[in-house]
Short mmCIF file of C-alpha atoms and ligand atoms in Angstrom, two decimals:
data_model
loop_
_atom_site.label_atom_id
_atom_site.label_comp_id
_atom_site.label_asym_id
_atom_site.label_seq_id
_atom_site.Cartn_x
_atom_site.Cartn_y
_atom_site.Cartn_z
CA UNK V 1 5.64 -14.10 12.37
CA UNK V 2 8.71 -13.45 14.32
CA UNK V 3 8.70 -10.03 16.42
CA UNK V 4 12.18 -9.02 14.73
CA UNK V 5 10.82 -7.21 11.91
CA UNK V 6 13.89 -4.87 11.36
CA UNK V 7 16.47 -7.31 11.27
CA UNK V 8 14.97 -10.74 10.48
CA UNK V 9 15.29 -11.29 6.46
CA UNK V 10 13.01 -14.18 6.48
CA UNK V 11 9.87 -11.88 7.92
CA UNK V 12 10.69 -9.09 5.39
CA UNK V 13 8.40 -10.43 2.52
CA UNK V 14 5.78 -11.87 4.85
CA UNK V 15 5.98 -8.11 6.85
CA UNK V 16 5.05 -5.84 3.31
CA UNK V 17 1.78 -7.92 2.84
CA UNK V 18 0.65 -7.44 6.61
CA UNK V 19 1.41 -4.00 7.32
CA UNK V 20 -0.48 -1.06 5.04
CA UNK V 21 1.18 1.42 3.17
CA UNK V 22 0.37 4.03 5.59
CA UNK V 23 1.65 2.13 8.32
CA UNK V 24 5.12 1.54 6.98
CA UNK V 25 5.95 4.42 5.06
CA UNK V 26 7.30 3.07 1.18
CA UNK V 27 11.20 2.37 0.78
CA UNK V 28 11.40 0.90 -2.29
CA UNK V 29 14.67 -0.33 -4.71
CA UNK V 30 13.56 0.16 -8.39
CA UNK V 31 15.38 -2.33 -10.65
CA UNK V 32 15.03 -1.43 -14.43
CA UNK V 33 16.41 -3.68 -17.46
CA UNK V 34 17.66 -1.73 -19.71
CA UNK V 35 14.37 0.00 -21.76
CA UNK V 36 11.93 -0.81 -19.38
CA UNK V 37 11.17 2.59 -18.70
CA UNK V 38 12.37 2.95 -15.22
CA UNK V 39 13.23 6.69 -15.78
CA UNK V 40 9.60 6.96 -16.57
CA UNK V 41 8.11 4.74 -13.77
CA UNK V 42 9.75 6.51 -11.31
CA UNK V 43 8.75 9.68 -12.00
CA UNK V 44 5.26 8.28 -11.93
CA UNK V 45 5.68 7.29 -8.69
CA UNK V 46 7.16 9.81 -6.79
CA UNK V 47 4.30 11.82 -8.50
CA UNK V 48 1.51 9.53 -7.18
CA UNK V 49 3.09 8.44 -3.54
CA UNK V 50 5.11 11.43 -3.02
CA UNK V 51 8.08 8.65 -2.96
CA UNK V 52 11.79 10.92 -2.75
CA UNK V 53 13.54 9.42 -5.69
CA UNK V 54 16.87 8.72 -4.57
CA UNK V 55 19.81 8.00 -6.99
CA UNK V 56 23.36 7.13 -6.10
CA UNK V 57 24.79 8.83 -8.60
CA UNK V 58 22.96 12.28 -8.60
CA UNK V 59 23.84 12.14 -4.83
CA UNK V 60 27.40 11.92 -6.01
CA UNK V 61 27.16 14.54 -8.70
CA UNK V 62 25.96 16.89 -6.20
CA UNK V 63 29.02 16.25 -4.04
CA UNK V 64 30.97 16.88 -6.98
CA UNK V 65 29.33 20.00 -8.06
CA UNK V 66 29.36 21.52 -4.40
CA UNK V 67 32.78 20.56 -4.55
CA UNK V 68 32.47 19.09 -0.90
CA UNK V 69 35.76 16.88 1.13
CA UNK V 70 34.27 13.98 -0.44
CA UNK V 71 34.29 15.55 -4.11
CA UNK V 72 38.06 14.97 -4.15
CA UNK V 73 38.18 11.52 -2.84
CA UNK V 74 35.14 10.25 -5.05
CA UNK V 75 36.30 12.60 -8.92
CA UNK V 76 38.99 10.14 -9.98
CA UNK V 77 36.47 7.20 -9.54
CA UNK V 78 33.57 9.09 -11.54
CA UNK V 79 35.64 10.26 -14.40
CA UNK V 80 36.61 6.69 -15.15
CA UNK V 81 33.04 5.57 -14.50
CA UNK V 82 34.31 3.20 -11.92
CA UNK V 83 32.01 2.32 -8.95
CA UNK V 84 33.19 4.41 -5.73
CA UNK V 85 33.97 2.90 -2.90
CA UNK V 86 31.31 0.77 -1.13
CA UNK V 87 32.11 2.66 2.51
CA UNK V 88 31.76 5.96 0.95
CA UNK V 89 28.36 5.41 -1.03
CA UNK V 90 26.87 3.40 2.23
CA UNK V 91 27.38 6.20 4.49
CA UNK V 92 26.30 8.78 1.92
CA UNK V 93 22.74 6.43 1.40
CA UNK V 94 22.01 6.01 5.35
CA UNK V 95 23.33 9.45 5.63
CA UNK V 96 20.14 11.03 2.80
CA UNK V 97 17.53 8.77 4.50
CA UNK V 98 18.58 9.78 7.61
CA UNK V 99 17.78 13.67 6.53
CA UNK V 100 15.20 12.69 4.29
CA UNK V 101 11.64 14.77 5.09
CA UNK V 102 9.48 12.22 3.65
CA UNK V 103 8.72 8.72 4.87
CA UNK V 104 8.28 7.20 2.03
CA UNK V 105 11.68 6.89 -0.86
CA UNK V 106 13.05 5.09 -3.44
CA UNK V 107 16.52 3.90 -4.08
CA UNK V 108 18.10 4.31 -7.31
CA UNK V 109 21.31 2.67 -8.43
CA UNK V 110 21.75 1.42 -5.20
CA UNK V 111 22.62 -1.39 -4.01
CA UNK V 112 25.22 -2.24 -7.08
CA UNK V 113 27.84 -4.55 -5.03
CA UNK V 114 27.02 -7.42 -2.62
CA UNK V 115 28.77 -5.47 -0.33
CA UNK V 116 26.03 -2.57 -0.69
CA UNK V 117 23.27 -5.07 -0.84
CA UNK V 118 24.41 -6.78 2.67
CA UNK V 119 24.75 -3.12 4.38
CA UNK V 120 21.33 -2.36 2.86
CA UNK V 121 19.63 -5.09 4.52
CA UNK V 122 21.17 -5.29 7.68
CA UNK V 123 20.64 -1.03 7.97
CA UNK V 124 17.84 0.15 10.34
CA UNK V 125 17.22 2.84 8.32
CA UNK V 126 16.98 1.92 5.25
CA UNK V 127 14.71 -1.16 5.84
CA UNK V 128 12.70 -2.10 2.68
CA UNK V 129 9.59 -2.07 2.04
CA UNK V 130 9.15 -3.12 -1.73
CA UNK V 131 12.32 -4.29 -4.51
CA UNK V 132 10.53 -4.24 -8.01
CA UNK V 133 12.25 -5.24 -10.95
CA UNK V 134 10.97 -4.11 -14.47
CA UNK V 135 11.36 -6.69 -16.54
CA UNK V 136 11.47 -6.58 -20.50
CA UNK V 137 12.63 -9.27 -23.14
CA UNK V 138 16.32 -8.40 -24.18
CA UNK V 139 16.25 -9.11 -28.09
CA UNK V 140 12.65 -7.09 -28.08
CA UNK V 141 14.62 -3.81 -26.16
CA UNK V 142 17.65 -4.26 -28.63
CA UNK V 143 15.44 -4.34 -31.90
CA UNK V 144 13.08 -1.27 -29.88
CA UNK V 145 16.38 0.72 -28.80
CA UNK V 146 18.78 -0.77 -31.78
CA UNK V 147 16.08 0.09 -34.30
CA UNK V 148 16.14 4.11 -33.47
CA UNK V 149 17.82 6.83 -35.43
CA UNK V 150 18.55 10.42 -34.33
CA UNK V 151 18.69 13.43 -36.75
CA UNK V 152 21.34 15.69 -35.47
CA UNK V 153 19.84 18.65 -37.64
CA UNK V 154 16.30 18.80 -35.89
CA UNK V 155 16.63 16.51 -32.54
CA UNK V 156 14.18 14.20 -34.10
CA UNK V 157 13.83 10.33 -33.19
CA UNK V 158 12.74 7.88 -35.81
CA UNK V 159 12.58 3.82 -35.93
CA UNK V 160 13.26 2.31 -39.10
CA UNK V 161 10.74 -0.33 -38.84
CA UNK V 162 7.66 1.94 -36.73
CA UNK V 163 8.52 5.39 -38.07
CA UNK V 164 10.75 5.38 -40.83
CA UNK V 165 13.21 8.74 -41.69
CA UNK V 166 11.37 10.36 -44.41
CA UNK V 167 13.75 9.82 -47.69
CA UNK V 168 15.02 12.88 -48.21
CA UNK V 169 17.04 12.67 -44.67
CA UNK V 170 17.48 9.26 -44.84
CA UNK V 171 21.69 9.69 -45.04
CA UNK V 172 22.17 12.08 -42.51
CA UNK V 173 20.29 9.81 -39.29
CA UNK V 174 22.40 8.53 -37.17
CA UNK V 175 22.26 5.83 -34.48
CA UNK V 176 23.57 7.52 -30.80
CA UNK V 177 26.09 5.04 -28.64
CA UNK V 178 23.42 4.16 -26.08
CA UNK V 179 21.45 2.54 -28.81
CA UNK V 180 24.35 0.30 -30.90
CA UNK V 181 23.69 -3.12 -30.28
CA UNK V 182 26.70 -4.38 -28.52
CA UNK V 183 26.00 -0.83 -25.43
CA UNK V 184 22.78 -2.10 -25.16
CA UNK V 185 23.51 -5.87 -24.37
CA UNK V 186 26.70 -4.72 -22.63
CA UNK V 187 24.49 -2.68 -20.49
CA UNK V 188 22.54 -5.92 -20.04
CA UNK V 189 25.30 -8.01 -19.00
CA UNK V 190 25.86 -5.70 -16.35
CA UNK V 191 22.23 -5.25 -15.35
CA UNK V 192 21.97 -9.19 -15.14
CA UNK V 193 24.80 -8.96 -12.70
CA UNK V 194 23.28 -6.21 -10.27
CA UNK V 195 20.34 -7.78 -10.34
CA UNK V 196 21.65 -11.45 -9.35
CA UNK V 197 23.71 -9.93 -6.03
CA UNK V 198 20.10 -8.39 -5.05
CA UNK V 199 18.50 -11.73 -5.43
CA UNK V 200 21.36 -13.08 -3.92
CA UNK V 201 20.99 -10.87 -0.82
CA UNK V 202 17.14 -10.51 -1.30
CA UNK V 203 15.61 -13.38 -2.52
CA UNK V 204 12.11 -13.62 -2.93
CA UNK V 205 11.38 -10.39 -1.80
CA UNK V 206 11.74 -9.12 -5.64
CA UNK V 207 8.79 -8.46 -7.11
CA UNK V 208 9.18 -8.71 -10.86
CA UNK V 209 6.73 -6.65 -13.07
CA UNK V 210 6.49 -7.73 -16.60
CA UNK V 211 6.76 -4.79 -19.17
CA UNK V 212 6.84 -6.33 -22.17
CA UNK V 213 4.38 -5.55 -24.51
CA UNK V 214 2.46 -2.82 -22.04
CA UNK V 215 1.88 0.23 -22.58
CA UNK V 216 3.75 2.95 -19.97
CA UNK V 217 0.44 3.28 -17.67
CA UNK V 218 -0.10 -0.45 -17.90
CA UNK V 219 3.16 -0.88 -16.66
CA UNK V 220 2.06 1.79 -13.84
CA UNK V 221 -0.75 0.03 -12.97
CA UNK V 222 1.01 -3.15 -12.13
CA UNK V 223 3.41 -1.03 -10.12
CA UNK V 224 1.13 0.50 -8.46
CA UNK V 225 -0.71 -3.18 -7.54
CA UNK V 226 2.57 -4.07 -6.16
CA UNK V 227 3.31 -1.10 -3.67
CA UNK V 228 -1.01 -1.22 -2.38
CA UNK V 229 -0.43 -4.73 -2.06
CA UNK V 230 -3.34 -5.72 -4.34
CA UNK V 231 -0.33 -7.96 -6.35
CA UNK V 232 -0.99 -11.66 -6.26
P1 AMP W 301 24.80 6.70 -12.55
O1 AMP W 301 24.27 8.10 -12.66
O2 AMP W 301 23.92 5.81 -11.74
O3 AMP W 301 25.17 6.10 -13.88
O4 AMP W 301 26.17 6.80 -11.71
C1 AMP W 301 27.22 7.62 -12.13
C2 AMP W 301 28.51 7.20 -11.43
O5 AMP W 301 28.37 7.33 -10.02
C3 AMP W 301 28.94 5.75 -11.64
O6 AMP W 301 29.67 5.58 -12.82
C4 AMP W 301 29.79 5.50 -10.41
O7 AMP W 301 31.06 6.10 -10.55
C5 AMP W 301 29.03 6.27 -9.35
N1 AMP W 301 28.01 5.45 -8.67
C6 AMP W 301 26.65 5.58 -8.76
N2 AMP W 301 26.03 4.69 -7.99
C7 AMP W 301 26.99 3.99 -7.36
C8 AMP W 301 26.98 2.91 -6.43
N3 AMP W 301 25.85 2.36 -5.97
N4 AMP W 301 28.18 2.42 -6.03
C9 AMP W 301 29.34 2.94 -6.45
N5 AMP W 301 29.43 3.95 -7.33
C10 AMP W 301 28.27 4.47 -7.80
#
């Protein structure tokens, strides 16, 4: 194994299976399909490995709310839900890790350009430890999320095939944007997109973790294989 460890891609894989978790500290990209449950998994794990969850976009909604220099130069690109610039996210990333307590993090959201994937990989600090993708079968997630209907009157979810609106409010359910058909393989498309430039950048070094069919602490389980290194 080459010495390089930092800066050598090819060692990166071969480095998480020889060094413990202790050793290394966890920095870990969370990929998520689209109802996989990565809200849910990640809570999970910052719970069990004390892991600071790290998402690009709260980190920009806090710049907006503390209406810092950056708020102005970033708004215009948020309210449009266009991606900010890649220089501005970058340095706002290294910039969190750099201040970050913890040792151990995980990024969410981020990397979502190839330009963000390259400056992730070649950064000292934010050298990874683990990239896990969730994985879940697309027509199962758009018959799971497409099937769902929301009463406005109480907040209640229902499914018309697993748990069907009683009858008698049966007109007034509705079905909320995320979970029309075309958002959810829209969302898709675009997940399919973030997650090629990662394994474009990454490679290998994506562990994917098959959800389909498990239940939420199944899923956990696996997860949890992955970052002890007990995976296969
Ligand atoms: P999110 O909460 O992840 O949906 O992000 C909210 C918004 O923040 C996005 O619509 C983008 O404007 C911006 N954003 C979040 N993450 C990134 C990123 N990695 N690169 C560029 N813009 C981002």
């Amino acid at each position: 194994m080459c010495s390089c460890r930092d800066k050598c891609s090819a060692n990166r894989k071969e480095s998480t299976e020889v060094l413990s978790a202790a050793d290394r500290g966890i920095h870990l990209v969370l990929l998520g399909a689209p109802g996989a449950g990565k809200g849910t998994q990640a809570k999970h794990l910052s719970a069990k490995y004390g892991l600071a969850h790290i998402s690009s976009g709260n980190l920009l909604r806090d710049e907006l709310t503390r209406g810092t220099k950056l708020a102005a130069e970033i708004k215009g690109y948020m309210d449009k839900g266009q991606l900010v610039p890649d220089s501005i996210i970058i340095d706002l990333i290294i910039n969190h890790v750099k201040g970050l307590e913890s040792p151990n993090w995980m990024l969410d959201g981020f990397p979502r350009t190839a330009s963000q994937a390259k400056a992730l990989k070649a950064a000292k600090e934010l050298y990874l430890t683990h990239i896990i993708e969730l994985q879940v079968d697309q027509e199962a997630v758009v018959k799971r999320l497409g099937g769902r209907r929301f009463d406005p009157t109480t907040g209640n979810t229902y499914h018309v095939d697993f748990d069907p609106p009683p009858a008698d409010i049966a007109d007034r359910v509705i079905i909320r944007d995320d979970d029309k058909e075309e958002v959810i393989r829209e969302r898709f498309v675009i997940y399919e997109k973030n997650k090629k430039l990662i394994a474009d950048t990454f490679g290998d070094a994506v562990t994917v973790v098959s959800c389909e069919g498990l239940s939420i602490e199944e899923v956990s389980a696996r997860v949890d294989a992955v970052i002890d290194g007990r995976q296969e």
